[in-house]
PDB file of C-alpha atoms in Angstrom:
ATOM      1  CA  UNK A 204     -96.474 -82.048 163.996  1.00  0.00           C
ATOM      2  CA  UNK A 205     -96.413 -83.902 167.298  1.00  0.00           C
ATOM      3  CA  UNK A 206    -100.150 -82.997 167.655  1.00  0.00           C
ATOM      4  CA  UNK A 207    -101.383 -85.126 163.906  1.00  0.00           C
ATOM      5  CA  UNK A 208     -98.422 -88.296 165.485  1.00  0.00           C
ATOM      6  CA  UNK A 209    -100.599 -88.583 168.622  1.00  0.00           C
ATOM      7  CA  UNK A 210    -103.717 -88.386 166.856  1.00  0.00           C
ATOM      8  CA  UNK A 211    -102.979 -90.869 164.462  1.00  0.00           C
ATOM      9  CA  UNK A 212    -101.810 -93.571 167.269  1.00  0.00           C
ATOM     10  CA  UNK A 213    -104.898 -93.260 169.066  1.00  0.00           C
ATOM     11  CA  UNK A 214    -107.241 -93.926 166.250  1.00  0.00           C
ATOM     12  CA  UNK A 215    -104.530 -96.860 165.387  1.00  0.00           C
ATOM     13  CA  UNK A 216    -105.534 -97.843 168.929  1.00  0.00           C
ATOM     14  CA  UNK A 217    -109.205 -97.950 168.143  1.00  0.00           C
ATOM     15  CA  UNK A 218    -109.038 -99.571 165.673  1.00  0.00           C
ATOM     16  CA  UNK A 219    -106.263-102.401 166.581  1.00  0.00           C
ATOM     17  CA  UNK A 220    -109.130-102.720 169.842  1.00  0.00           C
ATOM     18  CA  UNK A 221    -112.302-102.261 167.460  1.00  0.00           C
ATOM     19  CA  UNK A 222    -110.279-105.990 165.500  1.00  0.00           C
ATOM     20  CA  UNK A 223    -109.432-107.579 168.366  1.00  0.00           C
ATOM     21  CA  UNK A 224    -114.023-106.639 169.958  1.00  0.00           C
ATOM     22  CA  UNK A 225    -115.213-107.594 166.765  1.00  0.00           C
ATOM     23  CA  UNK A 226    -112.939-110.549 165.347  1.00  0.00           C
ATOM     24  CA  UNK A 227    -109.890-111.562 166.715  1.00  0.00           C
ATOM     25  CA  UNK A 228    -110.832-112.565 170.863  1.00  0.00           C
ATOM     26  CA  UNK A 229    -112.419-115.998 170.940  1.00  0.00           C
ATOM     27  CA  UNK A 230    -111.130-117.061 167.130  1.00  0.00           C
ATOM     28  CA  UNK A 231    -109.062-119.778 167.114  1.00  0.00           C
ATOM     29  CA  UNK A 232    -105.548-118.229 167.227  1.00  0.00           C
ATOM     30  CA  UNK A 233    -106.912-116.291 170.072  1.00  0.00           C
ATOM     31  CA  UNK A 234    -107.735-119.307 171.737  1.00  0.00           C
ATOM     32  CA  UNK A 235    -104.353-121.023 170.552  1.00  0.00           C
ATOM     33  CA  UNK A 236    -102.231-118.076 172.775  1.00  0.00           C
ATOM     34  CA  UNK A 237    -104.104-118.827 175.989  1.00  0.00           C
ATOM     35  CA  UNK A 238    -103.639-122.567 176.110  1.00  0.00           C
ATOM     36  CA  UNK A 239     -99.897-122.834 174.913  1.00  0.00           C
ATOM     37  CA  UNK A 240     -98.999-119.882 176.860  1.00  0.00           C
ATOM     38  CA  UNK A 241    -101.263-120.835 179.805  1.00  0.00           C
ATOM     39  CA  UNK A 242     -99.686-124.506 179.537  1.00  0.00           C
ATOM     40  CA  UNK A 243     -95.933-124.129 179.561  1.00  0.00           C
ATOM     41  CA  UNK A 244     -96.350-121.548 182.008  1.00  0.00           C
ATOM     42  CA  UNK A 245     -98.076-124.339 183.954  1.00  0.00           C
ATOM     43  CA  UNK A 246     -95.416-126.923 183.172  1.00  0.00           C
ATOM     44  CA  UNK A 247     -92.915-124.279 184.460  1.00  0.00           C
ATOM     45  CA  UNK A 248     -94.364-124.001 187.949  1.00  0.00           C
ATOM     46  CA  UNK A 249     -94.780-128.152 188.320  1.00  0.00           C
ATOM     47  CA  UNK A 250     -91.145-127.975 186.941  1.00  0.00           C
ATOM     48  CA  UNK A 251     -89.923-125.836 189.160  1.00  0.00           C
ATOM     49  CA  UNK A 252     -87.514-126.618 192.267  1.00  0.00           C
ATOM     50  CA  UNK A 253     -88.729-125.444 195.266  1.00  0.00           C
ATOM     51  CA  UNK A 254     -84.694-124.550 196.353  1.00  0.00           C
ATOM     52  CA  UNK A 255     -84.497-122.159 193.338  1.00  0.00           C
ATOM     53  CA  UNK A 256     -87.592-120.545 193.237  1.00  0.00           C
ATOM     54  CA  UNK A 257     -86.278-117.394 193.350  1.00  0.00           C
ATOM     55  CA  UNK A 258     -84.091-117.952 191.210  1.00  0.00           C
ATOM     56  CA  UNK A 259     -86.000-118.761 188.154  1.00  0.00           C
ATOM     57  CA  UNK A 260     -88.601-115.886 188.807  1.00  0.00           C
ATOM     58  CA  UNK A 261     -85.650-113.579 188.631  1.00  0.00           C
ATOM     59  CA  UNK A 262     -84.992-115.666 185.194  1.00  0.00           C
ATOM     60  CA  UNK A 263     -88.503-115.435 184.047  1.00  0.00           C
ATOM     61  CA  UNK A 264     -89.222-111.520 184.890  1.00  0.00           C
ATOM     62  CA  UNK A 265     -85.784-110.708 183.738  1.00  0.00           C
ATOM     63  CA  UNK A 266     -86.587-113.472 180.126  1.00  0.00           C
ATOM     64  CA  UNK A 267     -89.807-111.169 180.054  1.00  0.00           C
ATOM     65  CA  UNK A 268     -88.360-107.265 179.914  1.00  0.00           C
ATOM     66  CA  UNK A 269     -85.673-108.339 177.450  1.00  0.00           C
ATOM     67  CA  UNK A 270     -88.004-110.756 175.263  1.00  0.00           C
ATOM     68  CA  UNK A 271     -91.270-108.080 175.433  1.00  0.00           C
ATOM     69  CA  UNK A 272     -88.266-105.059 174.952  1.00  0.00           C
ATOM     70  CA  UNK A 273     -87.131-107.176 171.849  1.00  0.00           C
ATOM     71  CA  UNK A 274     -90.660-107.733 169.899  1.00  0.00           C
ATOM     72  CA  UNK A 275     -91.262-103.842 170.896  1.00  0.00           C
ATOM     73  CA  UNK A 276     -88.108-103.025 168.635  1.00  0.00           C
ATOM     74  CA  UNK A 277     -89.426-105.763 166.067  1.00  0.00           C
ATOM     75  CA  UNK A 278     -92.819-104.284 166.030  1.00  0.00           C
ATOM     76  CA  UNK A 279     -91.456-100.108 165.679  1.00  0.00           C
ATOM     77  CA  UNK A 280     -89.380-101.126 162.362  1.00  0.00           C
ATOM     78  CA  UNK A 281     -92.386-103.315 161.134  1.00  0.00           C
ATOM     79  CA  UNK A 282     -89.516-106.263 161.545  1.00  0.00           C
ATOM     80  CA  UNK A 283     -93.104-108.216 162.589  1.00  0.00           C
ATOM     81  CA  UNK A 284     -96.221-108.283 163.054  1.00  0.00           C
ATOM     82  CA  UNK A 285     -98.877-109.568 165.749  1.00  0.00           C
ATOM     83  CA  UNK A 286    -101.949-110.392 163.762  1.00  0.00           C
ATOM     84  CA  UNK A 287    -103.527-112.315 167.264  1.00  0.00           C
ATOM     85  CA  UNK A 288    -103.408-110.795 170.598  1.00  0.00           C
ATOM     86  CA  UNK A 289    -104.571-111.540 173.710  1.00  0.00           C
ATOM     87  CA  UNK A 290    -104.657-108.265 174.313  1.00  0.00           C
ATOM     88  CA  UNK A 291    -104.610-104.985 172.582  1.00  0.00           C
ATOM     89  CA  UNK A 292    -104.346-102.723 174.207  1.00  0.00           C
ATOM     90  CA  UNK A 293    -100.685-104.370 177.023  1.00  0.00           C
ATOM     91  CA  UNK A 294     -97.882-104.034 174.912  1.00  0.00           C
ATOM     92  CA  UNK A 295     -96.445-107.268 176.244  1.00  0.00           C
ATOM     93  CA  UNK A 296     -99.305-108.875 176.003  1.00  0.00           C
ATOM     94  CA  UNK A 297     -99.514-108.458 171.850  1.00  0.00           C
ATOM     95  CA  UNK A 298     -96.625-111.157 171.445  1.00  0.00           C
ATOM     96  CA  UNK A 299     -98.375-115.576 170.413  1.00  0.00           C
ATOM     97  CA  UNK A 300     -96.047-116.769 172.583  1.00  0.00           C
ATOM     98  CA  UNK A 301     -95.332-113.271 175.733  1.00  0.00           C
ATOM     99  CA  UNK A 302     -94.356-116.558 178.534  1.00  0.00           C
ATOM    100  CA  UNK A 303     -93.097-119.326 176.136  1.00  0.00           C
ATOM    101  CA  UNK A 304     -90.263-118.041 175.368  1.00  0.00           C
ATOM    102  CA  UNK A 305     -89.330-117.221 179.516  1.00  0.00           C
ATOM    103  CA  UNK A 306     -90.779-119.763 180.680  1.00  0.00           C
ATOM    104  CA  UNK A 307     -87.929-121.838 178.289  1.00  0.00           C
ATOM    105  CA  UNK A 308     -85.303-119.584 179.417  1.00  0.00           C
ATOM    106  CA  UNK A 309     -85.860-120.035 183.235  1.00  0.00           C
ATOM    107  CA  UNK A 310     -85.978-123.330 182.955  1.00  0.00           C
ATOM    108  CA  UNK A 311     -82.738-123.405 181.051  1.00  0.00           C
ATOM    109  CA  UNK A 312     -81.233-121.642 183.853  1.00  0.00           C
ATOM    110  CA  UNK A 313     -82.577-123.840 186.693  1.00  0.00           C
ATOM    111  CA  UNK A 314     -82.119-126.883 185.097  1.00  0.00           C
ATOM    112  CA  UNK A 315     -78.330-125.517 183.084  1.00  0.00           C
ATOM    113  CA  UNK A 316     -75.899-124.167 186.074  1.00  0.00           C
ATOM    114  CA  UNK A 317     -73.148-124.337 184.616  1.00  0.00           C
ATOM    115  CA  UNK A 318     -72.288-121.950 181.544  1.00  0.00           C
ATOM    116  CA  UNK A 319     -71.165-124.562 179.356  1.00  0.00           C
ATOM    117  CA  UNK A 320     -74.684-126.917 179.534  1.00  0.00           C
ATOM    118  CA  UNK A 321     -76.509-123.316 179.313  1.00  0.00           C
ATOM    119  CA  UNK A 322     -74.956-122.391 176.633  1.00  0.00           C
ATOM    120  CA  UNK A 323     -75.099-125.755 174.715  1.00  0.00           C
ATOM    121  CA  UNK A 324     -79.052-125.555 175.902  1.00  0.00           C
ATOM    122  CA  UNK A 325     -79.807-122.635 175.609  1.00  0.00           C
ATOM    123  CA  UNK A 326     -79.161-122.720 171.845  1.00  0.00           C
ATOM    124  CA  UNK A 327     -81.162-125.772 170.827  1.00  0.00           C
ATOM    125  CA  UNK A 328     -84.100-124.703 172.929  1.00  0.00           C
ATOM    126  CA  UNK A 329     -83.394-121.339 170.521  1.00  0.00           C
ATOM    127  CA  UNK A 330     -83.154-123.251 167.152  1.00  0.00           C
ATOM    128  CA  UNK A 331     -86.461-125.016 168.236  1.00  0.00           C
ATOM    129  CA  UNK A 332     -87.482-121.820 169.219  1.00  0.00           C
ATOM    130  CA  UNK A 333     -86.905-120.526 165.528  1.00  0.00           C
ATOM    131  CA  UNK A 334     -86.890-122.742 163.510  1.00  0.00           C
ATOM    132  CA  UNK A 335     -90.548-125.902 164.652  1.00  0.00           C
ATOM    133  CA  UNK A 336     -92.112-123.148 167.288  1.00  0.00           C
ATOM    134  CA  UNK A 337     -92.416-119.725 164.340  1.00  0.00           C
ATOM    135  CA  UNK A 338     -92.894-121.714 161.292  1.00  0.00           C
ATOM    136  CA  UNK A 339     -96.190-123.620 163.028  1.00  0.00           C
ATOM    137  CA  UNK A 340     -97.775-120.028 164.959  1.00  0.00           C
ATOM    138  CA  UNK A 341     -96.101-118.825 161.270  1.00  0.00           C
ATOM    139  CA  UNK A 342     -98.425-121.339 158.589  1.00  0.00           C
ATOM    140  CA  UNK A 343    -101.482-120.259 161.950  1.00  0.00           C
ATOM    141  CA  UNK A 344    -101.662-117.559 160.460  1.00  0.00           C
ATOM    142  CA  UNK A 345    -100.261-116.016 164.417  1.00  0.00           C
ATOM    143  CA  UNK A 346     -97.184-114.201 163.670  1.00  0.00           C
ATOM    144  CA  UNK A 347     -95.898-112.599 160.021  1.00  0.00           C
ATOM    145  CA  UNK A 348     -92.741-112.201 159.349  1.00  0.00           C
ATOM    146  CA  UNK A 349     -91.456-108.514 157.299  1.00  0.00           C
ATOM    147  CA  UNK A 350     -87.814-107.949 156.772  1.00  0.00           C
ATOM    148  CA  UNK A 351     -86.884-110.757 159.314  1.00  0.00           C
ATOM    149  CA  UNK A 352     -86.197-115.278 159.015  1.00  0.00           C
ATOM    150  CA  UNK A 353     -86.088-117.768 161.006  1.00  0.00           C
ATOM    151  CA  UNK A 354     -81.742-117.183 161.703  1.00  0.00           C
ATOM    152  CA  UNK A 355     -82.403-113.832 162.438  1.00  0.00           C
ATOM    153  CA  UNK A 356     -84.057-114.946 165.332  1.00  0.00           C
ATOM    154  CA  UNK A 357     -82.259-117.836 165.918  1.00  0.00           C
ATOM    155  CA  UNK A 358     -78.940-114.720 166.524  1.00  0.00           C
ATOM    156  CA  UNK A 359     -80.392-112.824 168.568  1.00  0.00           C
ATOM    157  CA  UNK A 360     -81.891-115.628 170.770  1.00  0.00           C
ATOM    158  CA  UNK A 361     -78.952-116.995 172.157  1.00  0.00           C
ATOM    159  CA  UNK A 362     -77.615-113.577 172.492  1.00  0.00           C
ATOM    160  CA  UNK A 363     -81.155-113.304 175.065  1.00  0.00           C
ATOM    161  CA  UNK A 364     -80.877-116.328 176.792  1.00  0.00           C
ATOM    162  CA  UNK A 365     -76.272-115.107 177.149  1.00  0.00           C
ATOM    163  CA  UNK A 366     -77.925-112.391 179.217  1.00  0.00           C
ATOM    164  CA  UNK A 367     -81.004-113.896 181.635  1.00  0.00           C
ATOM    165  CA  UNK A 368     -78.343-115.656 182.762  1.00  0.00           C
ATOM    166  CA  UNK A 369     -75.106-113.780 183.136  1.00  0.00           C
ATOM    167  CA  UNK A 370     -78.046-111.112 184.592  1.00  0.00           C
ATOM    168  CA  UNK A 371     -79.576-113.107 187.305  1.00  0.00           C
ATOM    169  CA  UNK A 372     -75.783-115.129 187.625  1.00  0.00           C
ATOM    170  CA  UNK A 373     -74.362-111.367 189.149  1.00  0.00           C
ATOM    171  CA  UNK A 374     -76.921-111.468 191.246  1.00  0.00           C
ATOM    172  CA  UNK A 375     -77.111-114.225 192.863  1.00  0.00           C
ATOM    173  CA  UNK A 376     -73.367-112.930 194.011  1.00  0.00           C
ATOM    174  CA  UNK A 377     -72.227-111.009 196.253  1.00  0.00           C
ATOM    175  CA  UNK A 378     -71.509-108.687 193.298  1.00  0.00           C
ATOM    176  CA  UNK A 379     -74.582-107.206 192.642  1.00  0.00           C
ATOM    177  CA  UNK A 380     -77.544-107.717 195.729  1.00  0.00           C
ATOM    178  CA  UNK A 381     -79.920-105.308 197.622  1.00  0.00           C
ATOM    179  CA  UNK A 382     -79.575-104.207 200.860  1.00  0.00           C
ATOM    180  CA  UNK A 383     -82.187-103.979 203.670  1.00  0.00           C
ATOM    181  CA  UNK A 384     -83.069-100.535 202.700  1.00  0.00           C
ATOM    182  CA  UNK A 385     -83.931-102.581 199.039  1.00  0.00           C
ATOM    183  CA  UNK A 386     -81.014 -99.955 197.698  1.00  0.00           C
ATOM    184  CA  UNK A 387     -79.366-101.585 194.963  1.00  0.00           C
ATOM    185  CA  UNK A 388     -76.112-102.143 196.551  1.00  0.00           C
ATOM    186  CA  UNK A 389     -72.294-103.292 193.534  1.00  0.00           C
ATOM    187  CA  UNK A 390     -69.933-104.935 195.657  1.00  0.00           C
ATOM    188  CA  UNK A 391     -66.755-104.796 193.473  1.00  0.00           C
ATOM    189  CA  UNK A 392     -64.353-106.261 196.037  1.00  0.00           C
ATOM    190  CA  UNK A 393     -65.416-110.041 194.923  1.00  0.00           C
ATOM    191  CA  UNK A 394     -62.587-111.995 196.545  1.00  0.00           C
ATOM    192  CA  UNK A 395     -64.937-114.263 199.368  1.00  0.00           C
ATOM    193  CA  UNK A 396     -67.598-114.236 196.822  1.00  0.00           C
ATOM    194  CA  UNK A 397     -70.414-116.539 197.477  1.00  0.00           C
ATOM    195  CA  UNK A 398     -73.596-117.624 196.051  1.00  0.00           C
ATOM    196  CA  UNK A 399     -76.906-117.245 197.389  1.00  0.00           C
ATOM    197  CA  UNK A 400     -79.676-119.879 195.719  1.00  0.00           C
TER     198      UNK A 400
END
């Protein structure tokens, strides 16, 4: 049985690559993926506070990893599909908005320091992504909802935003940090807590 599954996976990958190479690459949808992600990424770079570069990059990378993992879970359980891909042989670049959502959450992290303002901004951004962004990509045939809805996307995006802020805040405190030997150190004595920006 494992050999049969592996053979089917190889066949699926080959078919996916052939489709991408002969029909998808340089199509209208492919160019939309390139332009939208590139524009949003450049906007983040322009808007980035140079004094907070490290924390903004960390927020972006954290969001990229979490959003990528959620996308893979959704794809695995056939909750949604991405008919068009930037590059078919890397899973993290499957989503039409692979940079968009991480850039938005990284910008929000940089712009809104307090939990209250970040939470409000995160909810608004999640509403815009779920009820404006996703329907646009659906109408362009770049995103297909199989057993999923815009409301479910919203319900998932808000906790993702909270996880990103919580994790990056934690790494910016003296509770969780990397020492000179690049070993992870967790300090449970937080009386002299200082934020590193």
